[in-house]
Short mmCIF file of C-alpha atoms in Angstrom, two decimals:
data_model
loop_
_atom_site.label_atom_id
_atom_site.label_comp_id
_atom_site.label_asym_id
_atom_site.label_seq_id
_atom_site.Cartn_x
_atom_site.Cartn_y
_atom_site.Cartn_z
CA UNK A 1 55.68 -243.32 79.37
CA UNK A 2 56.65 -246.50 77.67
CA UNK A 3 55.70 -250.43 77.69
CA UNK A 4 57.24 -253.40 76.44
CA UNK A 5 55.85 -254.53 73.14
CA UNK A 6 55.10 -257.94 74.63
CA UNK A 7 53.21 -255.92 76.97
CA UNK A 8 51.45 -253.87 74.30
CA UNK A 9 50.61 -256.64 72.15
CA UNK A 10 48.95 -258.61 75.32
CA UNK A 11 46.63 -255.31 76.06
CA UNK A 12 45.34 -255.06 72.52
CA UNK A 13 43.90 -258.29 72.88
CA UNK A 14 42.56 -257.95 75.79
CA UNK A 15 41.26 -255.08 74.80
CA UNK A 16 39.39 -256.40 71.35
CA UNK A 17 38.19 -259.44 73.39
CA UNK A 18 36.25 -256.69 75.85
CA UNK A 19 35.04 -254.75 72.40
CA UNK A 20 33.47 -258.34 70.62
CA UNK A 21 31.65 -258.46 73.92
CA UNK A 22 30.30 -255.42 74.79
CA UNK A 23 29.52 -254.97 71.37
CA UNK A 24 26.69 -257.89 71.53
CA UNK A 25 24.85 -255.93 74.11
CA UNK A 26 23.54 -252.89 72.55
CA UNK A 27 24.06 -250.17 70.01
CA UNK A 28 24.21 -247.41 73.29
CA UNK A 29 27.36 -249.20 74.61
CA UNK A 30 29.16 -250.09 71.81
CA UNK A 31 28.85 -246.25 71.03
CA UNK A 32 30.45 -245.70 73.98
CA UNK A 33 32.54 -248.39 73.70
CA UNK A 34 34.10 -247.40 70.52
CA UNK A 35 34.80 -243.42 72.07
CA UNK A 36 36.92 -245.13 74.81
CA UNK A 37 38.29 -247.51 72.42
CA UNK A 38 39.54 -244.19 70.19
CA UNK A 39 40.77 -242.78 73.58
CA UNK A 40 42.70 -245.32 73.99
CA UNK A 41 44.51 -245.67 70.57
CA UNK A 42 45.80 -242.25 71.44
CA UNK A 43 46.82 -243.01 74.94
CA UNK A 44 48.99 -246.54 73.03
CA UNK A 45 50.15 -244.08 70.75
CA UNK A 46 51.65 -241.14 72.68
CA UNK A 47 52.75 -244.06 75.29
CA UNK A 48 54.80 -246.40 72.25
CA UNK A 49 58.52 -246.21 71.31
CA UNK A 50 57.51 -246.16 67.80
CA UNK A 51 54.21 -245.10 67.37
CA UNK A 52 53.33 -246.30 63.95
CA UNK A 53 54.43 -249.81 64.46
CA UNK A 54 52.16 -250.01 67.85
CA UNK A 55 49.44 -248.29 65.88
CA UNK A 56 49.55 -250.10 63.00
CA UNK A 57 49.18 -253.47 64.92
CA UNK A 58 45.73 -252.45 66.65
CA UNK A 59 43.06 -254.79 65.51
CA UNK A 60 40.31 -253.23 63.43
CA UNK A 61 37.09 -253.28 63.46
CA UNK A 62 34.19 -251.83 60.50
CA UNK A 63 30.84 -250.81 62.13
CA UNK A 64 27.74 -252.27 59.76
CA UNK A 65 29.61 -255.01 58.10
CA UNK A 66 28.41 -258.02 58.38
CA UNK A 67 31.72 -260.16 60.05
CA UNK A 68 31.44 -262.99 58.14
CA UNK A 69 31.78 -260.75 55.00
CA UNK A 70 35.12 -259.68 56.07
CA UNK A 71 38.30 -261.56 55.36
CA UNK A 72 40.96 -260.66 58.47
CA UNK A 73 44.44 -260.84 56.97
CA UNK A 74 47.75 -259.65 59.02
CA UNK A 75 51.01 -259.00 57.11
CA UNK A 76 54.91 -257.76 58.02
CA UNK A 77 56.51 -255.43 57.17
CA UNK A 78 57.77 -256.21 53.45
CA UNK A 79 56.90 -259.50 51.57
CA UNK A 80 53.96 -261.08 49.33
CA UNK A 81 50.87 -259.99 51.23
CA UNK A 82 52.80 -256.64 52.43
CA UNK A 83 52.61 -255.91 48.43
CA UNK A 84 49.16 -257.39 47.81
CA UNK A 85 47.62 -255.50 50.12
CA UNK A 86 49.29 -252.35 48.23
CA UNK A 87 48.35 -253.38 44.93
CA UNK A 88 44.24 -253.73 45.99
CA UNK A 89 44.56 -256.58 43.87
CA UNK A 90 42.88 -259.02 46.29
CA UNK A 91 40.44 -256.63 47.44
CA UNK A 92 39.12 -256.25 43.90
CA UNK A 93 38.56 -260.30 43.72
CA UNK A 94 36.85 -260.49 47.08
CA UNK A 95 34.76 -257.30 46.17
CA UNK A 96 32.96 -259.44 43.19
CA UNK A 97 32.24 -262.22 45.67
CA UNK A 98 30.58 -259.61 48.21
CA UNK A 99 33.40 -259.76 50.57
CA UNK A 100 35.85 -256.79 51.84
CA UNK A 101 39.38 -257.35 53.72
CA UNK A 102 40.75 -255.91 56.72
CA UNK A 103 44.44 -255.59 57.13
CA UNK A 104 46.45 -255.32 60.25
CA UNK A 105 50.34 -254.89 60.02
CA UNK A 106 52.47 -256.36 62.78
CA UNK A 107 55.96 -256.17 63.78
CA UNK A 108 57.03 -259.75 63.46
CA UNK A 109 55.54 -263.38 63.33
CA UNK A 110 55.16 -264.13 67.16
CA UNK A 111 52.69 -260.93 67.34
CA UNK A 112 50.88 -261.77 64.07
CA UNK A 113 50.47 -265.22 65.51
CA UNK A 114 48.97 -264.37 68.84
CA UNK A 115 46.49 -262.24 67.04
CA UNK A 116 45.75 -265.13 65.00
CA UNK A 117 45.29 -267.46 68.50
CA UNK A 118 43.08 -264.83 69.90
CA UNK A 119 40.73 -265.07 66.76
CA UNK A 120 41.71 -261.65 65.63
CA UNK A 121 43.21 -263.37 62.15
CA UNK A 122 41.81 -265.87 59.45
CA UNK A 123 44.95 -265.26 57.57
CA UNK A 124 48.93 -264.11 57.71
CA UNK A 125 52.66 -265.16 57.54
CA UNK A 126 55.47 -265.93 59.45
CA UNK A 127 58.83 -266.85 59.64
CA UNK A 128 60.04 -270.64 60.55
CA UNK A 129 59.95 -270.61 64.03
CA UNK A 130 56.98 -268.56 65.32
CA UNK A 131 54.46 -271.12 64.16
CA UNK A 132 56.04 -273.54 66.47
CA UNK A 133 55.96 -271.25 69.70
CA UNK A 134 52.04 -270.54 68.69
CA UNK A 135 51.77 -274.40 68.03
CA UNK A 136 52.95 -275.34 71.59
CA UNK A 137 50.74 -272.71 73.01
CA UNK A 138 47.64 -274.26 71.41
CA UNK A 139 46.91 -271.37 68.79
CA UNK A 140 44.24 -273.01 65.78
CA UNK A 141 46.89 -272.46 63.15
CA UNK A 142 47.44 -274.29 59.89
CA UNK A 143 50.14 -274.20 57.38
CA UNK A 144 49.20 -273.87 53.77
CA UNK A 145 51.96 -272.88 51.43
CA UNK A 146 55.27 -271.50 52.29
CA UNK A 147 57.86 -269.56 50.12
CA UNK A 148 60.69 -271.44 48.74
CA UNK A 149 64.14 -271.04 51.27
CA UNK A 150 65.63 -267.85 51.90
CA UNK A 151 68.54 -267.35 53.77
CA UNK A 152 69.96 -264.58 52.45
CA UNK A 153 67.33 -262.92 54.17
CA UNK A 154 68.66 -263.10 57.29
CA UNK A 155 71.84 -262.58 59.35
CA UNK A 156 73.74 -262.01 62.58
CA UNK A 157 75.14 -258.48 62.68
CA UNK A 158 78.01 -256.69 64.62
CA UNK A 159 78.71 -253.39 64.10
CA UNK A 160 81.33 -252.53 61.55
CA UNK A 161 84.22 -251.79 64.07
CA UNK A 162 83.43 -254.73 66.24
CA UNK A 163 86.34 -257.25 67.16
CA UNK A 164 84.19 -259.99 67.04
CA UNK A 165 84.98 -261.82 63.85
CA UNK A 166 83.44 -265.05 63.66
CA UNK A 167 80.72 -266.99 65.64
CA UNK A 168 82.94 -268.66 68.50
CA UNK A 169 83.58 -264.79 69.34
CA UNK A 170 80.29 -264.40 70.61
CA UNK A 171 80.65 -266.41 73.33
CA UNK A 172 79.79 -264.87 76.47
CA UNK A 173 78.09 -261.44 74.42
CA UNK A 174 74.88 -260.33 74.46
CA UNK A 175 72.88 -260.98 70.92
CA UNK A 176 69.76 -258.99 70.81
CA UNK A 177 66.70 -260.69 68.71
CA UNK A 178 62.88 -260.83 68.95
CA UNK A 179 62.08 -264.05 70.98
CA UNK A 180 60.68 -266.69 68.81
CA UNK A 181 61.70 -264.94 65.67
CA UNK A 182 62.60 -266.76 62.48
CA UNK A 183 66.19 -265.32 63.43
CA UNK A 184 66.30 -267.45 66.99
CA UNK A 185 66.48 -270.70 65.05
CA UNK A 186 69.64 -269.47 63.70
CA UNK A 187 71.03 -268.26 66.29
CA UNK A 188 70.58 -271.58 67.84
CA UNK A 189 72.26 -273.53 64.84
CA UNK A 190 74.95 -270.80 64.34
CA UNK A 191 76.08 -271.52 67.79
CA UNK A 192 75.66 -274.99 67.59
CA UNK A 193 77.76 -275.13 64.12
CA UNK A 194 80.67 -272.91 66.06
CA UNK A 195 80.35 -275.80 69.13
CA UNK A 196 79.19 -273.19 71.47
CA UNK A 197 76.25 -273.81 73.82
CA UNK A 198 73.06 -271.85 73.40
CA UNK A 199 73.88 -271.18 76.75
CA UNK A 200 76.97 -269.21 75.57
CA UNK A 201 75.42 -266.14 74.82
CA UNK A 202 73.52 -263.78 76.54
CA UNK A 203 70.07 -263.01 74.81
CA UNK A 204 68.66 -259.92 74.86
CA UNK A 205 64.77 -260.15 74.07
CA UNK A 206 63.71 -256.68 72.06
CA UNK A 207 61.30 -256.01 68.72
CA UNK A 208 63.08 -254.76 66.00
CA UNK A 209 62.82 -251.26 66.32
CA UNK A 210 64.22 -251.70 69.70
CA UNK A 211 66.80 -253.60 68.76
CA UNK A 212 68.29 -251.55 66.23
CA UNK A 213 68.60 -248.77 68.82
CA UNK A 214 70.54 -250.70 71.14
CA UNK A 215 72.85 -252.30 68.08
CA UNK A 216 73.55 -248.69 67.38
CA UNK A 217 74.27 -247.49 70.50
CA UNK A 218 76.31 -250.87 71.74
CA UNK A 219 74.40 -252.14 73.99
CA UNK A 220 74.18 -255.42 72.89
CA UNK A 221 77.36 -256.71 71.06
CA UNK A 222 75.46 -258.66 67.87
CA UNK A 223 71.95 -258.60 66.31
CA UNK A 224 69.80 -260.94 64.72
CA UNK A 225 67.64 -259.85 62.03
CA UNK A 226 65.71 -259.74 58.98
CA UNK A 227 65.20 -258.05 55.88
CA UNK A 228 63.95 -255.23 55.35
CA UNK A 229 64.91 -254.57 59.44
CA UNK A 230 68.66 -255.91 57.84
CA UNK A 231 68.90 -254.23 55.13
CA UNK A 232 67.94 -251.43 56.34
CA UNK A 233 70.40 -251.40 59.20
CA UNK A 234 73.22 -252.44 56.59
CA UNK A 235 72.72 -249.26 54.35
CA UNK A 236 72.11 -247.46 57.83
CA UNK A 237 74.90 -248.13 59.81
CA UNK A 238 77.42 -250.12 57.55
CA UNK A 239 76.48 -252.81 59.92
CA UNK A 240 79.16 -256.32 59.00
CA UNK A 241 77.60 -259.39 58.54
CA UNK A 242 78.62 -261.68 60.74
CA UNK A 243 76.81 -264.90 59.04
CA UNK A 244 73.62 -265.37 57.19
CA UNK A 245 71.85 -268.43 57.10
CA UNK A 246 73.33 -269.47 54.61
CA UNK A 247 73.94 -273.95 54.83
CA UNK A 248 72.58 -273.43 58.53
CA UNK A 249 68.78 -272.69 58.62
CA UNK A 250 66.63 -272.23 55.38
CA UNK A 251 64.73 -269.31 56.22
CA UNK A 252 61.05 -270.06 54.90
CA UNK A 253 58.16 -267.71 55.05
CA UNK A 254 55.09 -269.51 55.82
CA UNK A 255 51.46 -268.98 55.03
CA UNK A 256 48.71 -269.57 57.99
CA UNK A 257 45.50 -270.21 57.82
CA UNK A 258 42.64 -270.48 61.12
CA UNK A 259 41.56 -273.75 61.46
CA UNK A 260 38.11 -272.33 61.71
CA UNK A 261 38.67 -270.04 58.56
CA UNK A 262 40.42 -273.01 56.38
CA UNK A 263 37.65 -275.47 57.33
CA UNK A 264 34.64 -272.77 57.10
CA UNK A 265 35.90 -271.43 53.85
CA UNK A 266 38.14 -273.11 51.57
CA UNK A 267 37.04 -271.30 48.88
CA UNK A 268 38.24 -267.81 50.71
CA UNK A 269 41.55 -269.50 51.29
CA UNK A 270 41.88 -270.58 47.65
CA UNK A 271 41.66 -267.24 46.37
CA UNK A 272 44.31 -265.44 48.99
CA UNK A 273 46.69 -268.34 47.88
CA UNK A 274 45.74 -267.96 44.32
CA UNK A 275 46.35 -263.90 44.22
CA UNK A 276 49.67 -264.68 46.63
CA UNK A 277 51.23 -266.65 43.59
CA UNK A 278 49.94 -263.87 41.59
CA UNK A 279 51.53 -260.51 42.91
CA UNK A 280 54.79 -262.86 43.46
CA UNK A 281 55.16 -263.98 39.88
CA UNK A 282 54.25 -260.22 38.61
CA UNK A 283 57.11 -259.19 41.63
CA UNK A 284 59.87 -261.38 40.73
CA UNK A 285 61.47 -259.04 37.78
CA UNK A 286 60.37 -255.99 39.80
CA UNK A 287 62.03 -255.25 42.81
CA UNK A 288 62.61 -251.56 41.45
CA UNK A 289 58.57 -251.23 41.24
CA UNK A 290 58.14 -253.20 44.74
CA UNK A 291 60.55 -251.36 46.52
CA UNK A 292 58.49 -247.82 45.50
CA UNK A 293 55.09 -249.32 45.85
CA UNK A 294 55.58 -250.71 49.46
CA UNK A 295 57.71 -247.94 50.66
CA UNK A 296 55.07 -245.95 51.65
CA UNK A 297 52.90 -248.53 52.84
CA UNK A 298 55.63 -249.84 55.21
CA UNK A 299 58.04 -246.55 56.00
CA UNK A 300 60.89 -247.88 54.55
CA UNK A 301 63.44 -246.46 52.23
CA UNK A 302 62.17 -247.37 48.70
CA UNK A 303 66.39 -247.83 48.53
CA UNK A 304 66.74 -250.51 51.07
CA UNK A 305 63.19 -252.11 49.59
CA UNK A 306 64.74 -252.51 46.74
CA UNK A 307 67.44 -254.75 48.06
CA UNK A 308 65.15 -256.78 49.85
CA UNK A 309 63.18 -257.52 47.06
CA UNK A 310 66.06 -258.74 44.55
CA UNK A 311 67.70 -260.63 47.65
CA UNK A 312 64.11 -262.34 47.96
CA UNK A 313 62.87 -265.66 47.17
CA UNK A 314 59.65 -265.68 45.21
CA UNK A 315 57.02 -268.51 44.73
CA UNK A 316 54.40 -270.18 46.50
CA UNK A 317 55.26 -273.39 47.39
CA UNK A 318 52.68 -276.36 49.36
CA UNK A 319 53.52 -278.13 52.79
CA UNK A 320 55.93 -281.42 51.73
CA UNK A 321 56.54 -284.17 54.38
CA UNK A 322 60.10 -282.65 54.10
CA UNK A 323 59.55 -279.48 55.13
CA UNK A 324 57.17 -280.77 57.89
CA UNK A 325 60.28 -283.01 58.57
CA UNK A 326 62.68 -279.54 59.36
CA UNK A 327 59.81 -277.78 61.19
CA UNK A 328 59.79 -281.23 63.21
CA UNK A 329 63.38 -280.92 63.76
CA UNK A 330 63.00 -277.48 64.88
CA UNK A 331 60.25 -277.58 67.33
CA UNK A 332 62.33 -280.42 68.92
CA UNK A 333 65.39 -278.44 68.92
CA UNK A 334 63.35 -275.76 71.03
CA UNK A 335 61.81 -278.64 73.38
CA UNK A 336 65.13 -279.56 74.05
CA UNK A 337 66.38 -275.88 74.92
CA UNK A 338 63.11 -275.28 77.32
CA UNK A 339 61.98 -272.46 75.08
CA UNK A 340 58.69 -274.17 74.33
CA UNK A 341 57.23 -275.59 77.25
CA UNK A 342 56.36 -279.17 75.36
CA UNK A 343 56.51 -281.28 72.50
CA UNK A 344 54.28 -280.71 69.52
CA UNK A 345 53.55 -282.46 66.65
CA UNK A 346 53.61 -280.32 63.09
CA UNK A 347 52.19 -282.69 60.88
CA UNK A 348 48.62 -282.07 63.15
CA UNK A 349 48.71 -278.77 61.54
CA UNK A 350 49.87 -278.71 58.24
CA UNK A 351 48.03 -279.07 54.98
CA UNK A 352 50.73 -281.40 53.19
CA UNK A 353 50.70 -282.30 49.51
CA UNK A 354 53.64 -283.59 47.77
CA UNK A 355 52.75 -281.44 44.63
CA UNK A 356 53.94 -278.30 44.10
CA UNK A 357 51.05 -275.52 42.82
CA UNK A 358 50.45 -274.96 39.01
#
């Protein structure tokens, strides 16, 4: 059996929205409940592709704590909260304020972010162009801090014996990337930078794991990607770089707050922010330690973590007018291309400061 991971990701919800309601009316059929509910991570399981990516997505629940006592963070696969979450570090802080954390791995942006809009998250991170997808489809999100530029971090890929050489090349080929990705901004400026149309190319619309399977087995004649996914497939595959994003997109990781959670608990939100600076300025000369301490957290060569991490821009940064400016910029981009279905405004949901954090 398999389903699309659009189509998981849409069922989990669903699925946690039926649990927070059945779960009001009484302690026999939540019991129930939360039998099926078990059930039914095993049926997701044995049905998934990749099994521990599905799994790891599921939204949690803890029986006897109090939900307002719990701090709901989701996180990647590799970066800042990735490695906070395996250094305890935060959990520690929250425990002397009488709160816990629950942590839900997910695997990319656009499915962290319609956890977040179905009140499943108070907290996670995302590339550059998922927030504006969730934006458009009314999700309560709010940017707080983003990472400084990265786009080494990304690239387009073609497999090493490929004859496609440079961007024009891909004109009329089949790209595979995870729809609303970070990496479908530069796909879209690659191709415009080459004068090719995004209408050029033929996108093929797959998660990461997926993707990689198809790249390796040439069904699709390019990938876009990110690290660790690109590393990974580098060391894997001796994959060619086609581009990076290098002088066409920047490549920031954002920070995302709830509205509800930012407004209801700024103190909450201080601390995540404060711990995120943290673990990144303890990371920075580390990528040796990183790599081995998120390897098996994330199931990812502690090898291929490791050239994530020194390829990886570090430092928390707050929401400028400029960098509201590009996310402007791209969100109109997208309008323009019909693949958001209207105009938004960033600046109604971005905490912007013109200082930078102590």
């Amino acid at each position: 059996m398999f389903l699309n991971q659009d189509k998981f990701s849409a069922l989990i919800v669903r699925w946690h929205k039926a649990i927070k309601l059945l779960k009001q009316h009484s302690s026999k059929t939540f019991t129930f409940l939360f039998a099926v509910s078990l059930s039914l991570s095993l049926i997701i399981s044995a049905c998934s592709p990749n099994n521990s990516v599905i799994y790891a997505s599921l939204p949690s629940f803890s029986i006897g704590k109090d939900p307002e006592k719990v701090v709901r963070i989701g996180h990647q696969k590799f970066g800042s909260l990735s490695l906070l979450r395996a250094k305890g570090d935060l959990e520690e802080k929250f425990k002397s304020m009488g709160l816990s954390v629950r942590w839900n791995q997910f695997p990319a942006g656009p499915q962290l972010l319609e956890a977040l809009n179905a009140g499943q998250l108070d907290f996670g991170h995302a590339g550059e162009t998922p927030p504006i997808s969730a934006q458009a489809a009314g999700a309560p999100l709010l940017y707080v801090a983003s990472s400084p530029p990265n786009p080494k971090g990304e690239a387009i890929l073609v497999p090493k014996d490929s004859q496609i050489r440079n961007i024009a090349d891909l004109k009329g080929k089949k790209i595979a990337l995870n729809k609303g990705s970070n990496v479908h901004y530069l796909v879209v400026q690659a191709l415009a930078k080459a004068n090719l149309k995004y209408s050029d190319i033929q996108t093929v619309f797959i998660p990461p794991d997926d993707a990689r399977a198809a790249f390796e087995q040439k069904k699709v004649d390019a990938w876009a990607i990110w690290d660790p996914y690109f590393a990974a497939a580098e060391q894997a595959t001796g994959a060619r770089i086609l581009t990076d994003a290098t002088n066409i997109v920047e490549n920031r990781e954002f920070l995302f707050a709830s509205q509800t959670f930012a407004k209801k608990h700024p103190d909450r939100l201080k601390v995540v922010l404060e711990e995120i600076k943290k673990v990144d300025e303890w990371a920075k000369p580390r990528p040796k330690e990183v790599a081995q301490i998120l390897s098996p957290l994330i199931g990812i060569d502690a090898g291929v973590l490791e050239q994530v991490a020194k390829r990886r821009a570090y430092g928390l940064e707050l929401i400028t007018k400029e960098v509201v400016a590009y996310q402007q910029r791209l969100a109109d981009t997208f309008y323009r291309l019909k693949l958001v279905p209207k105009k938004i405004d960033v600046s109604q949901v971005a905490m912007v400061s013109d200082q930078k954090p102590n």
